[in-house]
Coordinates of C-alpha atoms in Angstrom, one line a residue:
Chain B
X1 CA 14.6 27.1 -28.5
X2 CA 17.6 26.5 -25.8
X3 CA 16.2 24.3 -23.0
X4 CA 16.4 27.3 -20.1
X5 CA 13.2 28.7 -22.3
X6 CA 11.7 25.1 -21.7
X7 CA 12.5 24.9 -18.1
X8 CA 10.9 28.6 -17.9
X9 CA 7.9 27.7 -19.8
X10 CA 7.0 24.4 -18.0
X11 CA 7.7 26.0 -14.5
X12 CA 5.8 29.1 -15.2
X13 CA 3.0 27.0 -16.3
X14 CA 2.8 24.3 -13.5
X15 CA 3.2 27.5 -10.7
X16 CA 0.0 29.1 -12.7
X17 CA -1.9 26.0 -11.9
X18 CA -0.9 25.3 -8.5
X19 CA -1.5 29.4 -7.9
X20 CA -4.9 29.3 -9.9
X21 CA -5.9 26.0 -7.5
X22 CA -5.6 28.0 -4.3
X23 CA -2.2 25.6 -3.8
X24 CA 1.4 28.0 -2.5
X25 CA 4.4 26.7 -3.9
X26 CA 7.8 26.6 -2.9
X27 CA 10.6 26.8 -4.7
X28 CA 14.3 26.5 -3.9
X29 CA 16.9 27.4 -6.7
X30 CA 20.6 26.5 -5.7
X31 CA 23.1 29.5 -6.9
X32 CA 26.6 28.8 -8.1
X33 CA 29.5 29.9 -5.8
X34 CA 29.2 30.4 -2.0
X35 CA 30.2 34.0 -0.8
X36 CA 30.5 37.2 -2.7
X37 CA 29.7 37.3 -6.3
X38 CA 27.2 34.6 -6.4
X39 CA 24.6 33.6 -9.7
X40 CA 21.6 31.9 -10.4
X41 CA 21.6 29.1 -12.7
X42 CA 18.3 29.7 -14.1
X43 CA 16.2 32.8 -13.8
X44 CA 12.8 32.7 -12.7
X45 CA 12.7 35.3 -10.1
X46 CA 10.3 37.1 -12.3
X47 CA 8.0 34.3 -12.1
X48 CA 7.6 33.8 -8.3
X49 CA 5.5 36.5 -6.4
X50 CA 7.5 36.2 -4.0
X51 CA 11.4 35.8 -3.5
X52 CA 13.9 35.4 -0.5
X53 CA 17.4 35.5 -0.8
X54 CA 20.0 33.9 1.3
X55 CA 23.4 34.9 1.8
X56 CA 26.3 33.4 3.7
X57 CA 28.3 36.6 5.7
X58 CA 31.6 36.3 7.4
X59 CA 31.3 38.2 10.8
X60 CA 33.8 37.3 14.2
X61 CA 35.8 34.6 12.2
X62 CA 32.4 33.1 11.7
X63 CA 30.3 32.2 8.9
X64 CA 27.1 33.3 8.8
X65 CA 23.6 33.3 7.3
X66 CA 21.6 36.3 5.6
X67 CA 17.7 36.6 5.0
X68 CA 16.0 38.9 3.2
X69 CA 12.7 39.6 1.1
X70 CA 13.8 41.4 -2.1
X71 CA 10.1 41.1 -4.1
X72 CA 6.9 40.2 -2.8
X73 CA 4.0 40.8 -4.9
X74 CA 1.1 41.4 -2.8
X75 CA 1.4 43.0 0.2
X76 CA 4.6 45.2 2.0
X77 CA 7.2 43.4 3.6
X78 CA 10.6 44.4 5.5
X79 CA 13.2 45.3 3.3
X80 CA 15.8 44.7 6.3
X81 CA 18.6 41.8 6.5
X82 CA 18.3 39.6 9.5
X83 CA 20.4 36.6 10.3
X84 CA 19.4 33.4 10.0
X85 CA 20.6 30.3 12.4
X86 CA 20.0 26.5 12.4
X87 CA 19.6 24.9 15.9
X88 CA 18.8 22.1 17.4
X89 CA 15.4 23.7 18.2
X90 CA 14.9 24.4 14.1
X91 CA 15.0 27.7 12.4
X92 CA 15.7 31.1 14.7
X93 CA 15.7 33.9 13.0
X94 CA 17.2 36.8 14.2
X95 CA 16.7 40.9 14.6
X96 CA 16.4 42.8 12.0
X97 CA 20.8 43.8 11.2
X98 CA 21.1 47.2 11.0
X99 CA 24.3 49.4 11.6
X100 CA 26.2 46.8 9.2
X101 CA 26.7 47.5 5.3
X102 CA 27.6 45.0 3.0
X103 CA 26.3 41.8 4.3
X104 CA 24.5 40.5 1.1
X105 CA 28.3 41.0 -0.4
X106 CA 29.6 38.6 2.4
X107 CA 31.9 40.6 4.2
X108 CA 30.2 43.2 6.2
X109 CA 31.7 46.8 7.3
X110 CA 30.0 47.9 10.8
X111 CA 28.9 51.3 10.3
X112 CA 27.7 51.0 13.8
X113 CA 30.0 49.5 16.4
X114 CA 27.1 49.5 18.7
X115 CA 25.3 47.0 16.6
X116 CA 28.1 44.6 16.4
X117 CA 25.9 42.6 19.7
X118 CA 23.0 41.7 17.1
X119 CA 25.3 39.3 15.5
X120 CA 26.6 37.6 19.6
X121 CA 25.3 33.7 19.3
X122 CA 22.9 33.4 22.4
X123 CA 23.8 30.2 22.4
X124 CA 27.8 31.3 23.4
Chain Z
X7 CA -24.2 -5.2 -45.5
X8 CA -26.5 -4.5 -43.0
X9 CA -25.4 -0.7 -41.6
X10 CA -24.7 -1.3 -38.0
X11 CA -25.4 0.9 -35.1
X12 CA -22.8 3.3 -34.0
X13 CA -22.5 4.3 -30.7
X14 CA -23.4 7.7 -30.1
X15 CA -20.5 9.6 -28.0
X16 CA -17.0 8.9 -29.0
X17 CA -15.4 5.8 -28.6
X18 CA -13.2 5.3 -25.4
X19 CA -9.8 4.3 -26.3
X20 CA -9.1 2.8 -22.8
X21 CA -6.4 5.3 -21.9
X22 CA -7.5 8.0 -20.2
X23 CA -4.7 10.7 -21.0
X24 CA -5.2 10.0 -24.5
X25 CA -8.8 10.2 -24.4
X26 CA -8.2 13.7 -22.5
X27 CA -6.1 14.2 -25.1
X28 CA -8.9 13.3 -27.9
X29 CA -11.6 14.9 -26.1
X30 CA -13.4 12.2 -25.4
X31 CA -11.9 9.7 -27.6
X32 CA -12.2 8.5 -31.5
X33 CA -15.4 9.8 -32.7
X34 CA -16.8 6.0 -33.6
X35 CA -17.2 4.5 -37.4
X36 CA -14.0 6.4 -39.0
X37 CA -10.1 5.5 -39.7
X38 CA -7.6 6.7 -37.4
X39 CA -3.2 6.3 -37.9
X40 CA -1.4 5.1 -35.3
X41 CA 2.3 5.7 -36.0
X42 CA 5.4 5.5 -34.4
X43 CA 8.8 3.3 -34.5
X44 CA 8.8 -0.2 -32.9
X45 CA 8.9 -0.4 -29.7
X46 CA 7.2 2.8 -29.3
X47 CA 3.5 1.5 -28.2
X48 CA 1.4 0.8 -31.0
X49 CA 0.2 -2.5 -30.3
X50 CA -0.2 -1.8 -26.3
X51 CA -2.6 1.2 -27.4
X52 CA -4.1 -1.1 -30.0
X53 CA -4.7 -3.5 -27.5
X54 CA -6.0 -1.4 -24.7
X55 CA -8.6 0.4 -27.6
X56 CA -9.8 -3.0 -27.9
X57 CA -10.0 -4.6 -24.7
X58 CA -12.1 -0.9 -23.6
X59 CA -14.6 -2.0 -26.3
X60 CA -14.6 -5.5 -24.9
X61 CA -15.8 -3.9 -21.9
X62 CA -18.7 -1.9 -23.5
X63 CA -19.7 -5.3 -25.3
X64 CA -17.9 -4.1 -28.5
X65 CA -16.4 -6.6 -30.8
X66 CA -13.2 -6.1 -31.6
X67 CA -11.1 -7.6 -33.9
X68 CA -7.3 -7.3 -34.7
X69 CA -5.7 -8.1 -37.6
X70 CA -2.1 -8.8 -37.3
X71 CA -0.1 -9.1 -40.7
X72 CA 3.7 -9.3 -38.3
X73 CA 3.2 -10.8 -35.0
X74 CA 1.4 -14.2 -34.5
X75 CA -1.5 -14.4 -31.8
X76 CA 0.5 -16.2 -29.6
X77 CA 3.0 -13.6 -29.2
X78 CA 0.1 -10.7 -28.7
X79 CA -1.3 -12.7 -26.2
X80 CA 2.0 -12.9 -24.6
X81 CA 2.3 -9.5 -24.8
X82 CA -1.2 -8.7 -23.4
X83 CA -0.5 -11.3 -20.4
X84 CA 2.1 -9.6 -19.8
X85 CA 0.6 -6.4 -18.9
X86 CA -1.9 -8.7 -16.8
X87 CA -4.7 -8.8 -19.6
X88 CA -6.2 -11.6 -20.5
X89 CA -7.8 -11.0 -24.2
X90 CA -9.5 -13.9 -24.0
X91 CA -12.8 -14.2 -26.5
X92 CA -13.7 -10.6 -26.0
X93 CA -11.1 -9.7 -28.6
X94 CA -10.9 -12.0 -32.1
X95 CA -7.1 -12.0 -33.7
X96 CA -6.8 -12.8 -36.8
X97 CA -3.6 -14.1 -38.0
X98 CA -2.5 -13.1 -41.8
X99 CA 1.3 -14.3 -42.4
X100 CA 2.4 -14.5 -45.5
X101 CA 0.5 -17.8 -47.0
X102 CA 3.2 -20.9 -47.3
X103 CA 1.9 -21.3 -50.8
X104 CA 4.3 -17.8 -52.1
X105 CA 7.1 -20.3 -51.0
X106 CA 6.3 -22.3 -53.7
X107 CA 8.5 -22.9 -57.0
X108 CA 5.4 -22.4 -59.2
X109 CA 4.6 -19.2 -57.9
X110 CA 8.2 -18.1 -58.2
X111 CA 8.5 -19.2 -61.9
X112 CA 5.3 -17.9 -62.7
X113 CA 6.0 -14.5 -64.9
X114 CA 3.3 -12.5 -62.8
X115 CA 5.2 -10.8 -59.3
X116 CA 4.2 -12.9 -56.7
X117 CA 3.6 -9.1 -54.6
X118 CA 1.0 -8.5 -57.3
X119 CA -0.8 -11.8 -56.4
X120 CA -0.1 -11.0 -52.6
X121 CA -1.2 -7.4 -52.1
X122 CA -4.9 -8.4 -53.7
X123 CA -4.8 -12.0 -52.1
X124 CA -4.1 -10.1 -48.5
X125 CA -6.6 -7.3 -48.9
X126 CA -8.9 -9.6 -49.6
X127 CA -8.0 -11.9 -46.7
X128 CA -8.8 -8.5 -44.6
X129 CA -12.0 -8.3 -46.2
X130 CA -13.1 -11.5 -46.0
X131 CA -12.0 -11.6 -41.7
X132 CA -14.1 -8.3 -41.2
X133 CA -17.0 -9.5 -43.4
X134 CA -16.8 -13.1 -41.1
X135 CA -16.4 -11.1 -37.2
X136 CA -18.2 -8.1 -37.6
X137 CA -16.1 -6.1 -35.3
X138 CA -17.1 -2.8 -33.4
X139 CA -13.7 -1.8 -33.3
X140 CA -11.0 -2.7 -35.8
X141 CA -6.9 -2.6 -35.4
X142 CA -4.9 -3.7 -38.4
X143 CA -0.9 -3.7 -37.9
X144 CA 0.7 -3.1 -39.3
X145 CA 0.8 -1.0 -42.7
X146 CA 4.2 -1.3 -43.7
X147 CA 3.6 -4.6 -44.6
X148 CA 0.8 -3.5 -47.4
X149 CA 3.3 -0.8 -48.1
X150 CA 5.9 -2.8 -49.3
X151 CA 3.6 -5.6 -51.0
X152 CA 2.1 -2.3 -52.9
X153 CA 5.6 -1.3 -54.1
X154 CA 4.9 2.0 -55.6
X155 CA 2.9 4.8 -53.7
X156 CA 0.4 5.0 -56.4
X157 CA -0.9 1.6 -55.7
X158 CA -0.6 1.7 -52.0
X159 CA -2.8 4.9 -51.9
X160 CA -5.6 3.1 -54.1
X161 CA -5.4 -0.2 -52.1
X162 CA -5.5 1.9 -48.1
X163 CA -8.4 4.3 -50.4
X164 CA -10.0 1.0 -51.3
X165 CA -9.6 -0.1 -47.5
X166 CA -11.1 3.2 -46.2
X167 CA -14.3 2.6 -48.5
X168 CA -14.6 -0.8 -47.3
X169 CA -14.3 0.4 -43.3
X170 CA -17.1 3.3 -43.8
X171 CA -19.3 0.8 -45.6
X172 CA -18.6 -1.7 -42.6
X173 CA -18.8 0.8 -39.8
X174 CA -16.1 -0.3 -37.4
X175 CA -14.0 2.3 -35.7
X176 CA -10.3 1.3 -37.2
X177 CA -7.0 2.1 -36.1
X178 CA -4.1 1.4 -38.2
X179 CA -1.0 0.8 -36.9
X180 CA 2.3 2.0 -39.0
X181 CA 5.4 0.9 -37.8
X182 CA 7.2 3.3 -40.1
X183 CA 9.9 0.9 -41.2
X184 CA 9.4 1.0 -44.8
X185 CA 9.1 4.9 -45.2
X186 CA 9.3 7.4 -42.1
X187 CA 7.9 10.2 -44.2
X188 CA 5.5 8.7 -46.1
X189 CA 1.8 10.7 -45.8
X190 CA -0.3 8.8 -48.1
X191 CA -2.3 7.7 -44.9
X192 CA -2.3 11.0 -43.1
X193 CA -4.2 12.2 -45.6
X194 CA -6.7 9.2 -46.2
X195 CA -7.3 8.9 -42.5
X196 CA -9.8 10.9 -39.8
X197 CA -7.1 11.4 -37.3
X198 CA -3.2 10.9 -36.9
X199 CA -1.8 9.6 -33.4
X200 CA 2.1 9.8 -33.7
X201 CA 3.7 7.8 -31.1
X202 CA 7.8 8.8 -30.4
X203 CA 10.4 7.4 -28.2
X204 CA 14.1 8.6 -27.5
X205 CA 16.8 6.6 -25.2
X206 CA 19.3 9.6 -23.5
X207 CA 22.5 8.3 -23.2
X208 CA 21.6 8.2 -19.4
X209 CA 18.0 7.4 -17.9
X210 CA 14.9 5.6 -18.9
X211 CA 13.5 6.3 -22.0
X212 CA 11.5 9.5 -22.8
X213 CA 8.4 8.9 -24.9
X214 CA 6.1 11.1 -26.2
X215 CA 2.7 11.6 -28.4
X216 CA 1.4 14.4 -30.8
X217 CA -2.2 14.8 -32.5
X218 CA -0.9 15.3 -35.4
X219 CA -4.8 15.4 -37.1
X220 CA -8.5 15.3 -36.0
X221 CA -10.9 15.8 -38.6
X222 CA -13.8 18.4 -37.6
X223 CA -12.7 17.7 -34.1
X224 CA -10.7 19.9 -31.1
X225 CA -7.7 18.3 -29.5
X226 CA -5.2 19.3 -27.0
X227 CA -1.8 19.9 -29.5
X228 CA 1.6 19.6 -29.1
X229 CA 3.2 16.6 -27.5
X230 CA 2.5 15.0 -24.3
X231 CA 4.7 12.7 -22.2
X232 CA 3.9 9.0 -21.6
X233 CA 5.3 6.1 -20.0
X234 CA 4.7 2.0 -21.1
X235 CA 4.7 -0.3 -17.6
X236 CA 2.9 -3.1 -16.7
X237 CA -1.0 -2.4 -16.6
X238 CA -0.6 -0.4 -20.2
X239 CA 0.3 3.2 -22.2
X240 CA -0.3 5.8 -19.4
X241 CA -0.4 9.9 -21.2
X242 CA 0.3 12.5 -19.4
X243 CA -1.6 15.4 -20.9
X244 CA 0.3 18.9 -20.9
X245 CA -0.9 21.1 -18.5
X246 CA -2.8 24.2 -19.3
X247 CA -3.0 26.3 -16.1
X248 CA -5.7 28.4 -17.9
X249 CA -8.3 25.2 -17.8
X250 CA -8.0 25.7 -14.4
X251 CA -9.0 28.4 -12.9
X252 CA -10.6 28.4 -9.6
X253 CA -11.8 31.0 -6.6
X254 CA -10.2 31.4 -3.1
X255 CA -9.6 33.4 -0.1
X256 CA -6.5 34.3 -0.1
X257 CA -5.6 34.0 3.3
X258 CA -2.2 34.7 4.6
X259 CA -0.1 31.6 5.6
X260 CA 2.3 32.2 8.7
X261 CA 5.5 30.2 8.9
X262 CA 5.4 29.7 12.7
X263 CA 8.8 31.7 13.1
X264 CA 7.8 35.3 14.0
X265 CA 10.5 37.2 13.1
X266 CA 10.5 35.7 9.5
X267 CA 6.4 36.6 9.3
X268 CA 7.8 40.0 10.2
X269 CA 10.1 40.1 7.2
X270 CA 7.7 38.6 5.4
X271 CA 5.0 41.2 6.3
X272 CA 2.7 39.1 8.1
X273 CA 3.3 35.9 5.8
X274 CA 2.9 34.3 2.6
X275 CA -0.4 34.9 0.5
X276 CA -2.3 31.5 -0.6
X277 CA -2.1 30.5 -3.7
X278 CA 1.4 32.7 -4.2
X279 CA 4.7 31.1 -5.3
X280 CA 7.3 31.6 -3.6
X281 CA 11.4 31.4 -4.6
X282 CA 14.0 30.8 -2.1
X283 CA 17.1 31.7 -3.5
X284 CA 20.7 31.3 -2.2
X285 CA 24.2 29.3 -2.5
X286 CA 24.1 25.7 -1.6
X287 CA 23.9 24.6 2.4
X288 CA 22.5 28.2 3.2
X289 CA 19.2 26.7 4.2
X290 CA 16.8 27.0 1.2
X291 CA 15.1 23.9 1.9
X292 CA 15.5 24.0 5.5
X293 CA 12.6 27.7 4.9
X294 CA 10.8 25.8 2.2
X295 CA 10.4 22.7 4.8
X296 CA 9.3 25.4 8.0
X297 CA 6.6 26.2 5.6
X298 CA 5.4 23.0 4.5
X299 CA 5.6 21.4 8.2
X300 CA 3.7 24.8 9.5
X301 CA 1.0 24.1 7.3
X302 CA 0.4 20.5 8.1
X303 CA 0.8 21.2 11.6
X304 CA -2.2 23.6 10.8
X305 CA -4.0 20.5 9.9
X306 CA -3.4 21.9 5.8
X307 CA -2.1 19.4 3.6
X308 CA 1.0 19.9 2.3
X309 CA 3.7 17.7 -0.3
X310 CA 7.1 17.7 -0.4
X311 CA 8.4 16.8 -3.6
X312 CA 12.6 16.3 -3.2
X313 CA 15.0 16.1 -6.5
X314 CA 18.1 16.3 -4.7
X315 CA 18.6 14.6 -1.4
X316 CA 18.1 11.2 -0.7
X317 CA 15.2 10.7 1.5
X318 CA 16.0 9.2 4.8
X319 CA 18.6 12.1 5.2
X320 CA 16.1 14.4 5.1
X321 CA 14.3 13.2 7.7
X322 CA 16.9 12.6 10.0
X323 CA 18.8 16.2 9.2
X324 CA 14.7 17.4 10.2
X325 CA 14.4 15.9 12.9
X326 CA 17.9 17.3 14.5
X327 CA 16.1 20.5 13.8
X328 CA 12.7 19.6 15.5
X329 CA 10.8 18.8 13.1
X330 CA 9.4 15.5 12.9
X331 CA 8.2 14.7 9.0
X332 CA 7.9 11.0 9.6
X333 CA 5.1 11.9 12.4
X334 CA 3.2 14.5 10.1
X335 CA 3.6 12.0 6.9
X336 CA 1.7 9.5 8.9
X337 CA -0.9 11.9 10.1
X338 CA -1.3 12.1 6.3
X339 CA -1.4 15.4 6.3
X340 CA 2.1 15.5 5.0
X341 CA 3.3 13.8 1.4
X342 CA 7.0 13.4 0.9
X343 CA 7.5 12.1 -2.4
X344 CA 11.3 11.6 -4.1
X345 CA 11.4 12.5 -7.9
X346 CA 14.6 10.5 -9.9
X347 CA 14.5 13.3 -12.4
X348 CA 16.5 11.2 -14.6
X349 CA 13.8 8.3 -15.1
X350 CA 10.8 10.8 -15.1
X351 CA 9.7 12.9 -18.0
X352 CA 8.2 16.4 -17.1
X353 CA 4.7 15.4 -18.1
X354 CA 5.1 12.6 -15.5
X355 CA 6.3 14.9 -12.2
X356 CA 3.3 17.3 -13.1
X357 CA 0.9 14.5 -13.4
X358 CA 2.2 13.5 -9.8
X359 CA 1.5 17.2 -8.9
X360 CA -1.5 17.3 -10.3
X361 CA -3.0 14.0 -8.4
X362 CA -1.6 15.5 -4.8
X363 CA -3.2 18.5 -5.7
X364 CA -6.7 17.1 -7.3
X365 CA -6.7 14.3 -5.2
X366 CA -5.3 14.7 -1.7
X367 CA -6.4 18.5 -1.6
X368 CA -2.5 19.4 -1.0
X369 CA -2.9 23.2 -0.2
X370 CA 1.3 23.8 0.1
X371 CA 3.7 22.8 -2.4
X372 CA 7.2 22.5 -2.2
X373 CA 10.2 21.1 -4.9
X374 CA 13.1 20.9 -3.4
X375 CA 15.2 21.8 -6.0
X376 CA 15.1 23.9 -9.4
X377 CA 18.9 22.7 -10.0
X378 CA 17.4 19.1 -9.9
X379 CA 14.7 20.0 -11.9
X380 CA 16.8 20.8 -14.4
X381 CA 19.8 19.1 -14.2
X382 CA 19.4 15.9 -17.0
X383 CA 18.0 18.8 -19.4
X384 CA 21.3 21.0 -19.2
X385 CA 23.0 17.5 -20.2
X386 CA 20.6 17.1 -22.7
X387 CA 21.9 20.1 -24.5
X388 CA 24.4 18.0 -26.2
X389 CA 23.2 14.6 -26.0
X390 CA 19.9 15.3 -27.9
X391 CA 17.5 14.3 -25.2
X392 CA 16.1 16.2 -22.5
X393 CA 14.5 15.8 -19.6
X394 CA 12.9 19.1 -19.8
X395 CA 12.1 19.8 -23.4
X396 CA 12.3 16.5 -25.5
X397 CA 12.7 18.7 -28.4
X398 CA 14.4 17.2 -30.6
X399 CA 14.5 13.9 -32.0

């Protein structure tokens, strides 16, 4: 049995217990490669009920971070693309990105010029 | 012989994974194997069974055929025991008198003379203390006076009688030196406790223990991680997540960052799990730390358990972001704990999991990351030890 099945196994197991004790977990999985064509080392998306993916996105000679829900078990959630920032005052994510294609792929295509102000730091 | 009482339930063996292991523990008055290579635990486990009798009033009495007292006593003051009275060693080396040029002329084998004069040595110790609870390490030392497997199946047969008669609960320790896959005692005895170890090339040793038998009785299989440090043999039983079933609300847990409740549809179920996903530096722990600090802010209790990053940088990258961990950890409603993935086993991290969760009623769990998780078991591929499976040796 190669070791991924093990790492599969014991995670699947310990998530059952921490779900089946009322506890949420958290989980953070590092994939290889940074922009474009990017993998996971390990698969478990198909154990957590729910999964976020983050992206970095070139935009305005600028690299940027991507948010989005692609499974969540219970419940609906958004299925848009919203940028994510790191300030001083924590986490600010921002509106949901629509008008642009391709951001998940890391170089998006503005199918909507007039969008293009969704991605303006507030900060600048 | 007088037939002494037994004790009713099953006998403790003073360490509690392996009596979760067990069931309960050794049910009292029978034989029970303890094997494993040197260094792997034996006598610590030996010594802990009898220093839990002690406690109960048992008797106990160890019969060491290798080691002198001195050194176990070394060994158990070590682990800050004192054995004291409550535990009666008795000493059998070989006799100086096999050293003698008579013996050695004589035309009889002097192992035929030893293997009857050392059983009988046993004997007569167990007829003189009485004991409650019995070790006797180690067998290899019978096995090789025995010689052929024939005679060392009749002599631990003969043994076996002579323990039921007596009524002790007796563990016998094999240090497997003579013959690694010799079963003549798996068969004879009422249980089999095999104790393994493995050194990776890098990292503290992994150890671990199988059931390998339990006459008439239920046991938790497979192997289970444990660790030797000062105070004793701690197990860390496997989980099963089906022992553990409980009922909640499942209420919906908010990350205190609207828009990413939005995405999220509201928020994050209770008792859900919950993968962040994405290339390194694009803020997976940074959303995993939001909702940890979110719910201890709620006045939830909530552990951080970190693989990768060095502690103190954590807390200084949070609190450029706002958030203070330091000030929630001492409000206690926050655990930050650091896991060295290469000097823990996996039993050992869920164990730690497990005693936030039973313990400390920790609600919100994060590890921080996967990639640590499983880094020294991707090594392991190819150095034959693992950090994540242990399965071969």
């Amino acid at each position: 049995m190669p070791e991924e099945q093990f790492l599969v196994l014991h995670i699947h197991e310990l998530l059952q217990y921490l779900n089946r004790q009322g506890a949420s977990t958290f989980l953070t999985v590092a994939q290889h490669g940074l922009v474009g064509d990017v993998k996971a080392p390990v698969n478990i998306t198909y154990l957590a009920d729910t999964v976020i993916l983050l992206r970095y996105f070139e935009a305005f000679g600028r690299v940027r971070r991507a948010l989005s829900i692609i499974k969540k078990r219970f419940g609906s959630h958004e299925n848009t693309i919203r940028e994510m920032r790191i300030s001083s005052h924590g986490i600010v994510i921002g509106e949901p990105l629509e008008g642009f294609q391709g951001i998940l792929r890391g170089i998006p295509v503005f199918a909507d010029k007039e969008s293009a102000f969704l991605l303006e730091d507030p900060a600048s | 012989m007088a037939v002494r009482p037994q004790p009713a339930t099953k006998a403790k063996t003073g360490v509690a994974g392996l009596d979760d292991i067990l069931v309960g523990g050794l049910a009292p008055g029978h034989v029970y194997l303890l094997e494993g290579s040197p260094g792997t635990g034996k006598t610590t486990v030996a010594l802990q069974f009898l220093l839990e009798g002690a406690k109960a009033g048992e008797k106990g009495l160890y019969i060491t055929l290798s080691e002198t007292e001195q050194e176990l006593r070394n060994g158990a003051a070590l682990h800050g025991w004192s054995i004291g009275d409550a535990v009666h060693v008795f000493e059998l080396l070989p006799p100086e008198n096999l050293l003698d040029e008579k013996h050695q002329q004589s035309l009889l084998y002097s192992s035929d003379l030893e293997l009857g004069e050392t059983t009988k040595a046993v004997f007569a110790a167990i007829d003189q203390a009485q004991p409650v609870r019995n070790v006797l390490d180690s067998l290899s030392e019978i096995r090789l006076l025995a010689q052929s497997s024939l005679r060392y199946r009749r002599q631990i047969l003969a043994m076996k009688h002579y323990f039921a008669k007596q009524g002790a609960t007796v563990l016998l320790l094999d240090d497997l030196t003579t013959d690694t896959n010799d079963k003549t005692v798996h068969s004879i005895a009422h249980g089999v406790i095999r104790l393994e170890g493995l050194t990776p090339t890098y990292g503290a040793e992994r150890r671990r223990l199988r059931v390998i038998k339990y006459r008439g009785q239920s046991f938790r299989g497979g192997f289970h991680d444990f660790t030797i440090a000062e105070g004793g043999v701690q197990v860390f039983p496997r989980l099963v997540s089906g022992e553990h079933k409980t009922t909640f609300a499942r209420d919906v847990l908010t990350s205190g960052i609207a828009q990413l409740d939005a995405l999220l549809g509201g928020g994050i179920e209770q008792g859900s799990s919950t993968l962040l996903i994405g290339p390194a530096g694009s803020g997976k722990s940074l959303l995993a730390l939001q909702f940890a600090v979110a719910a201890a802010e709620r006045g939830e209790k909530a552990a951080l358990f970190i693989f990768d990053e060095e502690l103190s940088l954590l807390l200084d990258r949070a609190r450029l972001l706002g958030m203070d961990l330091e000030a929630l950890r001492d409000t206690g409603n926050l655990f930050i704990e650091q896991v060295d993935a290469a000097e823990q086993s996996p039993g050992e991290f869920t164990h730690r999991v497990r005693t936030r969760i039973d313990r400390d009623a920790v609600k919100t769990v994060v590890i921080d990351s996967l990639n640590g998780y499983r880094h020294p078991c991707r090594r392991s591929s190819f150095w034959s030890c693992t950090f994540m499976s242990c399965c071969s040796i």
